[in-house]
mmCIF file of C-alpha atoms in Angstrom:
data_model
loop_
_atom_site.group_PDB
_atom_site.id
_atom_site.type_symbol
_atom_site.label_atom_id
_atom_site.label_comp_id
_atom_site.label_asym_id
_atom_site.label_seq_id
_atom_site.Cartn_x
_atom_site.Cartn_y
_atom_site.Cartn_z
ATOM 1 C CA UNK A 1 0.000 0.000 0.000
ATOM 2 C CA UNK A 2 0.740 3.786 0.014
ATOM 3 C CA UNK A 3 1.992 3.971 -3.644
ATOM 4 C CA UNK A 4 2.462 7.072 -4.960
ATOM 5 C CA UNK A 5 2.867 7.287 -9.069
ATOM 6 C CA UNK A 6 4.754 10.015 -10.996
ATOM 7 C CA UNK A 7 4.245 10.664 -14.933
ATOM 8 C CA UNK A 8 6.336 11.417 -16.761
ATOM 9 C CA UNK A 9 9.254 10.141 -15.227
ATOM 10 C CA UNK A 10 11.985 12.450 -17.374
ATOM 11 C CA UNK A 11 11.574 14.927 -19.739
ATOM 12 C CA UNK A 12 13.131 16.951 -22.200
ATOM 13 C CA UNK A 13 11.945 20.215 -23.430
ATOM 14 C CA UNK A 14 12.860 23.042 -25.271
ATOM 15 C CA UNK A 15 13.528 26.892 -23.771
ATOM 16 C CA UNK A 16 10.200 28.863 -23.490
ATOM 17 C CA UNK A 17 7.821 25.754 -23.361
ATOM 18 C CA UNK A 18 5.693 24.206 -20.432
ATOM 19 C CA UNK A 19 5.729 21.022 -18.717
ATOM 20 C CA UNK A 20 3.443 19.369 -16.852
ATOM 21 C CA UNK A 21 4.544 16.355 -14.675
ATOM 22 C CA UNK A 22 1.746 14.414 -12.421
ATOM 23 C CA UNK A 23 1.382 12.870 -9.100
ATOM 24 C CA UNK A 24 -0.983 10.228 -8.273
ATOM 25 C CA UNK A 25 -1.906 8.470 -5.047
ATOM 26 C CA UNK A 26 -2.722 5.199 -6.070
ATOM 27 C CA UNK A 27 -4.368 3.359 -3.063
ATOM 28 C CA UNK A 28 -5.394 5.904 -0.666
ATOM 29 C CA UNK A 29 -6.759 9.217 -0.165
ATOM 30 C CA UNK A 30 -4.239 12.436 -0.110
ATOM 31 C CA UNK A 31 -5.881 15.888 0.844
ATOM 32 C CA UNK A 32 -2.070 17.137 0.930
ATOM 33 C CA UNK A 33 0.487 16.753 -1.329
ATOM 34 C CA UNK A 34 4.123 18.240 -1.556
ATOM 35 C CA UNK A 35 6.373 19.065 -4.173
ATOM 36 C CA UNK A 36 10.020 19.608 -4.006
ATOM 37 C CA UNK A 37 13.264 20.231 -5.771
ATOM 38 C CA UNK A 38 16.389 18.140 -6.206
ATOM 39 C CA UNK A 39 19.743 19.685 -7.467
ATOM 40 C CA UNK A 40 22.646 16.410 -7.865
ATOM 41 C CA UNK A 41 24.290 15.723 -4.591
ATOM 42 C CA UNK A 42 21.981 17.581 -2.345
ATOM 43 C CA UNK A 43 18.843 17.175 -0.268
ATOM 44 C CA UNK A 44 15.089 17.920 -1.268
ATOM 45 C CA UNK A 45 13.758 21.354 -1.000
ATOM 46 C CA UNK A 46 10.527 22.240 -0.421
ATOM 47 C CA UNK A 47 8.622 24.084 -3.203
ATOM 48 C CA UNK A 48 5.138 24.240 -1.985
ATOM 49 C CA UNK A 49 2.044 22.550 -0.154
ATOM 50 C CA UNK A 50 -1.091 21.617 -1.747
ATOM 51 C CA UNK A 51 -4.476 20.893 -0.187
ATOM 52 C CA UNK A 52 -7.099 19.644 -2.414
ATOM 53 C CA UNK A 53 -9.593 21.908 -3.605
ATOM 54 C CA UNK A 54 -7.416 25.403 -2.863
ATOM 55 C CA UNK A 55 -4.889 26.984 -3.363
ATOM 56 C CA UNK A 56 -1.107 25.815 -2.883
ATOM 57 C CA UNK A 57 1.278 27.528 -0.665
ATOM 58 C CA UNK A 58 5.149 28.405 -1.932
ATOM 59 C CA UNK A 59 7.628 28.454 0.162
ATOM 60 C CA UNK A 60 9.928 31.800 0.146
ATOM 61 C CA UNK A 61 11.453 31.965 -3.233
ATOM 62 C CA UNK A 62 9.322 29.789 -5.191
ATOM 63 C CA UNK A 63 7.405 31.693 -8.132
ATOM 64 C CA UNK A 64 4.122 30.696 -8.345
ATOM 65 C CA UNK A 65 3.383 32.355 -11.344
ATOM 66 C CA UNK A 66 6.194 29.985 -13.072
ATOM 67 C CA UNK A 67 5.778 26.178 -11.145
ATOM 68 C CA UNK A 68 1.650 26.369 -11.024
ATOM 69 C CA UNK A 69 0.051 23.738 -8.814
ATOM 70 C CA UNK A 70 -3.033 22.007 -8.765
ATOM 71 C CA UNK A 71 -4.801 19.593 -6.943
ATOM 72 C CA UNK A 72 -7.886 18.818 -7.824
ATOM 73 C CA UNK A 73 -8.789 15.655 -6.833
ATOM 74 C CA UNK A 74 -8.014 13.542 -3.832
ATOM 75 C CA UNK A 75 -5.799 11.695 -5.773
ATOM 76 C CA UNK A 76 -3.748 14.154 -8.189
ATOM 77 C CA UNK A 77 -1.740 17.156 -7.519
ATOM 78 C CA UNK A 78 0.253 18.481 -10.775
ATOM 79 C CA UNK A 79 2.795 20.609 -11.024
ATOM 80 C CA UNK A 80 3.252 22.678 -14.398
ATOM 81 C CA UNK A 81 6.315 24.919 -15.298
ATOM 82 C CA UNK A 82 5.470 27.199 -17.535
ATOM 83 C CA UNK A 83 8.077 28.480 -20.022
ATOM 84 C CA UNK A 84 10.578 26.552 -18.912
ATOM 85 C CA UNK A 85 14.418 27.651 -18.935
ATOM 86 C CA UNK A 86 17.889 25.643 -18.199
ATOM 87 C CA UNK A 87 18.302 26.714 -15.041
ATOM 88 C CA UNK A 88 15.015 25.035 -14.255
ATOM 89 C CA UNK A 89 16.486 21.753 -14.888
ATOM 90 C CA UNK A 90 16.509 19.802 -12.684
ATOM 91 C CA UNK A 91 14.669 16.518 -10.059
ATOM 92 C CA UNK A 92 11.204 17.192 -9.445
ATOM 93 C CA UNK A 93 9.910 14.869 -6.563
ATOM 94 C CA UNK A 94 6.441 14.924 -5.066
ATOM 95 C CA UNK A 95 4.686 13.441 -1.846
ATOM 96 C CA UNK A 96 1.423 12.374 0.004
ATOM 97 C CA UNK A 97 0.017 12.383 3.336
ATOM 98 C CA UNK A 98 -2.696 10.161 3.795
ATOM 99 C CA UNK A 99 -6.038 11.533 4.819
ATOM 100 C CA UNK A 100 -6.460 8.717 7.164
ATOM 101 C CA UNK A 101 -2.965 8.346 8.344
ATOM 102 C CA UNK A 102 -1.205 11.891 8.391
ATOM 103 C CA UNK A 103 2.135 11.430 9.901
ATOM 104 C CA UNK A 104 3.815 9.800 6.895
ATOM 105 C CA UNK A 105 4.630 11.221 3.370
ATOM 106 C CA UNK A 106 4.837 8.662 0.669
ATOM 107 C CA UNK A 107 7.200 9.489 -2.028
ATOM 108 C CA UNK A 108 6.556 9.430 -5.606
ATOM 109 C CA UNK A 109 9.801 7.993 -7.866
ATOM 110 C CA UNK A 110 10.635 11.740 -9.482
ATOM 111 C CA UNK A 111 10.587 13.263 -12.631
ATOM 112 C CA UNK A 112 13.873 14.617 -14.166
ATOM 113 C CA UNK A 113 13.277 17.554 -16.158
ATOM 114 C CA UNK A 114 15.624 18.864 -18.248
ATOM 115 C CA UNK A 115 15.395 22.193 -20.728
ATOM 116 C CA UNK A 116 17.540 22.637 -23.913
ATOM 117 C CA UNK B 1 11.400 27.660 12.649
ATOM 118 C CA UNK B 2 13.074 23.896 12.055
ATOM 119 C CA UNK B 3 16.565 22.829 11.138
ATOM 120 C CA UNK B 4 18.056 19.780 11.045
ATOM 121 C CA UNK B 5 22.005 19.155 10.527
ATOM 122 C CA UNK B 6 23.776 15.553 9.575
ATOM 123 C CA UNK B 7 27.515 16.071 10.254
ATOM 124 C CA UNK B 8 28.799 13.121 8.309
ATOM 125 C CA UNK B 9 28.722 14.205 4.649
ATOM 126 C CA UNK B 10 29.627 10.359 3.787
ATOM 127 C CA UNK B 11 29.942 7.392 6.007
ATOM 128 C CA UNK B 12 31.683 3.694 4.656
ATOM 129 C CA UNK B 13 30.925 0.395 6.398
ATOM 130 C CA UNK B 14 31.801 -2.954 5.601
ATOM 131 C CA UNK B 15 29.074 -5.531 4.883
ATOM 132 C CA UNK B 16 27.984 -7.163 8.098
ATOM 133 C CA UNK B 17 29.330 -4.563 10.212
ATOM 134 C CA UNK B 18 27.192 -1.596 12.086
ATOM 135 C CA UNK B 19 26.707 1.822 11.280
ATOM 136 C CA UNK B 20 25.640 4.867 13.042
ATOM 137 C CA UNK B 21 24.339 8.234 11.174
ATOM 138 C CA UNK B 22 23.852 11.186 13.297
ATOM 139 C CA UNK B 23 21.414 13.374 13.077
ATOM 140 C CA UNK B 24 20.863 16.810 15.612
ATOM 141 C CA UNK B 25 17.832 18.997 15.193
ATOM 142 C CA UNK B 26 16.681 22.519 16.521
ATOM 143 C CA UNK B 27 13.120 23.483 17.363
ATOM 144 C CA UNK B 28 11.103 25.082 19.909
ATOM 145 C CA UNK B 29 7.929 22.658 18.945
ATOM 146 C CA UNK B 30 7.063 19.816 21.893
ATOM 147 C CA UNK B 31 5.241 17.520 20.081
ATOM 148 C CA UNK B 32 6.948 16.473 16.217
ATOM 149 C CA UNK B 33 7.880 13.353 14.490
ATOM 150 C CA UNK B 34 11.545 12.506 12.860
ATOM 151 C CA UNK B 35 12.299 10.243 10.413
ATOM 152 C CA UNK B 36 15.063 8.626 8.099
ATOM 153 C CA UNK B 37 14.411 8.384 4.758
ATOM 154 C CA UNK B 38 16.674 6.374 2.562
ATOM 155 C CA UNK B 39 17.429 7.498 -1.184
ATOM 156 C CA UNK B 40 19.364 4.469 -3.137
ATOM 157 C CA UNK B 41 20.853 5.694 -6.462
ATOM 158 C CA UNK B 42 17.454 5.251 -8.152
ATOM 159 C CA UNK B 43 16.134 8.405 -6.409
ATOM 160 C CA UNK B 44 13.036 7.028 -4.712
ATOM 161 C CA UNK B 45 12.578 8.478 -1.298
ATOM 162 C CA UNK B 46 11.809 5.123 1.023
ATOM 163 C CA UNK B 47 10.587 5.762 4.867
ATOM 164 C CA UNK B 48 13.134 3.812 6.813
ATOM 165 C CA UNK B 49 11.971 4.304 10.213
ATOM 166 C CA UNK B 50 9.847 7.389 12.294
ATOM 167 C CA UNK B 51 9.561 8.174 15.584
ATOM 168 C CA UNK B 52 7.021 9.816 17.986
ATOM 169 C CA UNK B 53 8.835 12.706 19.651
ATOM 170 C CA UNK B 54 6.296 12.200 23.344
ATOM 171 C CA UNK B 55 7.606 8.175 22.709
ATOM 172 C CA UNK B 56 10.544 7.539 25.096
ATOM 173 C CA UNK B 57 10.806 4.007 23.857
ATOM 174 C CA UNK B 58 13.522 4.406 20.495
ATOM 175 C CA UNK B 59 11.440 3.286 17.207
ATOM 176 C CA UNK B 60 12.964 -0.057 15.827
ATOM 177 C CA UNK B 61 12.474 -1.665 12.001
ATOM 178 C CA UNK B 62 14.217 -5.046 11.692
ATOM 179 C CA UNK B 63 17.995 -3.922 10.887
ATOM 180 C CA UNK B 64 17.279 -0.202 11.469
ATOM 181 C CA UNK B 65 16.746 0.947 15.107
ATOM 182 C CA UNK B 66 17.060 5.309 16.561
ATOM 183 C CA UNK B 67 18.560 6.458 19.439
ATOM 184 C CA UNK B 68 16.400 9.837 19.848
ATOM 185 C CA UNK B 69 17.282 12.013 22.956
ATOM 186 C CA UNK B 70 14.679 14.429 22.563
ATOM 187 C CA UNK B 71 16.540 16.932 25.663
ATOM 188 C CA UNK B 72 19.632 16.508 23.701
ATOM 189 C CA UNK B 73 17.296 16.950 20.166
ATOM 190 C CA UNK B 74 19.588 14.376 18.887
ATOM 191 C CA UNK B 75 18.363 11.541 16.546
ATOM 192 C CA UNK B 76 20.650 8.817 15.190
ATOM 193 C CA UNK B 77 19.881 6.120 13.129
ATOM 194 C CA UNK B 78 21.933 2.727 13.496
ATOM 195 C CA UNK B 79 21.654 0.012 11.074
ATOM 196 C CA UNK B 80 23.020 -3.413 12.027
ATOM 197 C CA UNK B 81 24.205 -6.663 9.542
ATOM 198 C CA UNK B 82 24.931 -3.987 6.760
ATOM 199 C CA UNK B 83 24.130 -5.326 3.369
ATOM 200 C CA UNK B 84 25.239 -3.618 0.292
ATOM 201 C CA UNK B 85 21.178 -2.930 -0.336
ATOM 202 C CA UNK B 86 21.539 -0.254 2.067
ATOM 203 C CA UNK B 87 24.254 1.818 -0.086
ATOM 204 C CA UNK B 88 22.413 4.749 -0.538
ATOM 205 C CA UNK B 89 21.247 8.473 0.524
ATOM 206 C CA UNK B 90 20.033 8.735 4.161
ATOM 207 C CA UNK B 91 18.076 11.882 5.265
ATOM 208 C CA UNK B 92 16.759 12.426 8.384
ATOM 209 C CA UNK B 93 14.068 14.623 8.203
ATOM 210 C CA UNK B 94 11.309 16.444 11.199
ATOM 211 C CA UNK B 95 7.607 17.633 10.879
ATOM 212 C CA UNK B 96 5.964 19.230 13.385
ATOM 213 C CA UNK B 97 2.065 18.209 14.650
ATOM 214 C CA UNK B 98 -0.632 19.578 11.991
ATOM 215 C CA UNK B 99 -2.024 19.316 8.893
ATOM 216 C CA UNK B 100 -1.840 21.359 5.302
ATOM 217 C CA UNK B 101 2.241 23.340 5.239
ATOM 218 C CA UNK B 102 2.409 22.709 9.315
ATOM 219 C CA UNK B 103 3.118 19.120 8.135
ATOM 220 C CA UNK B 104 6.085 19.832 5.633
ATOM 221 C CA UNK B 105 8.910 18.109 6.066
ATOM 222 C CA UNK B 106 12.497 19.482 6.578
ATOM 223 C CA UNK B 107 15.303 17.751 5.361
ATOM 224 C CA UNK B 108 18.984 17.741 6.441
ATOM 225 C CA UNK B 109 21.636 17.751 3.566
ATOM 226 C CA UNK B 110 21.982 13.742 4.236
ATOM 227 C CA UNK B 111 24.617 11.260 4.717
ATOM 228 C CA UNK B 112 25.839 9.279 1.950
ATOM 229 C CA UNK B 113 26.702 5.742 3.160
ATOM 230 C CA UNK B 114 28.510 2.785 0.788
ATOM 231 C CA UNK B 115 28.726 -0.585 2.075
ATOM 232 C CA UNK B 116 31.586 -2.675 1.164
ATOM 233 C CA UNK B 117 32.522 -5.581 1.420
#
């Protein structure tokens, strides 16, 4: 149990376009879901919280007007950069917290982006 | 708000042998869970073991067991028998009581650990 499903699981894109990766609970419930950041070699940073049916909150730094967020079912957050550039290469990785159990995150397997 | 520091940037044990990773965190919460999450070089982020911070008794998980010393806000993980499945990325990470962003996790830069044999 507690699966949690990414899609795509890399991408490459050209300068100026949009991507849209996914992130799917597959057996349970997840009325939050986090997204975060990976550069090589280091740890995960948190890019923002989403609740199901409003609006995500960014952590300092984060554009929301570039990474846009939304979760609109129990069961799918998605996280869309919008006119993507090199420097936002890089390892996207979400998470779930169950509705029912809320003191874990389960970890989806990441989606490596990368811009030309 | 949170931080959490792992001092040993890498770590090297020898297969069958024990291994400690330390982990010290800062925060003025009273109730919070930790955890260890393991990262093997395929990038999925596994829960290795959690712990209640208002449990005295340390959390075990077969192989993996904690010594947390909450006055101390100390957490370190020990894995015993090493096998080279546990080469990987360990983070130890806190999250404070709540729901919505009061749940977020914060991550320490991890410990990269190779088992050899």
């Amino acid at each position: 149990g507690a699966v949690v499903s990414q899609h795509p699981s890399w991408v490459i894109c050209k300068s100026g376009t949009s991507v849209k990766i996914e992130c799917r609970s597959l057996d349970f419930q997840a009325t939050t879901m986090f997204w975060y950041r990976q550069f090589p070699k280091q740890s995960l940073m948190l890019m923002a919280t989403s609740n199901e049916g409003s609006k995500a909150t960014y952590e300092q730094g984060v554009e929301k007007d570039k990474f846009l967020i939304n979760h609109a079912s129990l069961t799918l957050s998605t996280l869309t950069v919008t006119s993507a550039h090199p420097e936002d290469s890089s390892f996207y990785i979400c998470s779930a917290r169950s509705s029912t159990s809320t003191d874990t995150q389960y970890f989806g397997p990441g989606t490596r982006l990368t811009v030309l | 708000a949170q931080t959490v520091t792992q001092s040993q940037p890498e770590m090297s044990v020898q297969e069958a042998e024990t291994v400690t990773l330390s982990c010290t965190y800062d925060t003025s919460e009273n109730n919070y869970y930790l955890f260890w999450y393991k990262q093997p070089p395929s990038r999925q982020m596994i829960l290795v073991i959690r712990q209640e911070a208002y449990k005295q008794q340390n959390a075990t998980e077969n192989r993996f067991s904690v010594n947390f010393q909450k006055a101390a806000k100390s957490f370190s993980l020990k894995i015993s028998d090493s096998q080279l499945g546990d080469t990987a990325m360990y983070f130890c990470a806190f999250m404070k009581y709540g729901t919505g962003t009061a749940s977020k996790l914060t991550f320490g830069t991890g410990t990269r650990l190779q088992v050899t044999l």
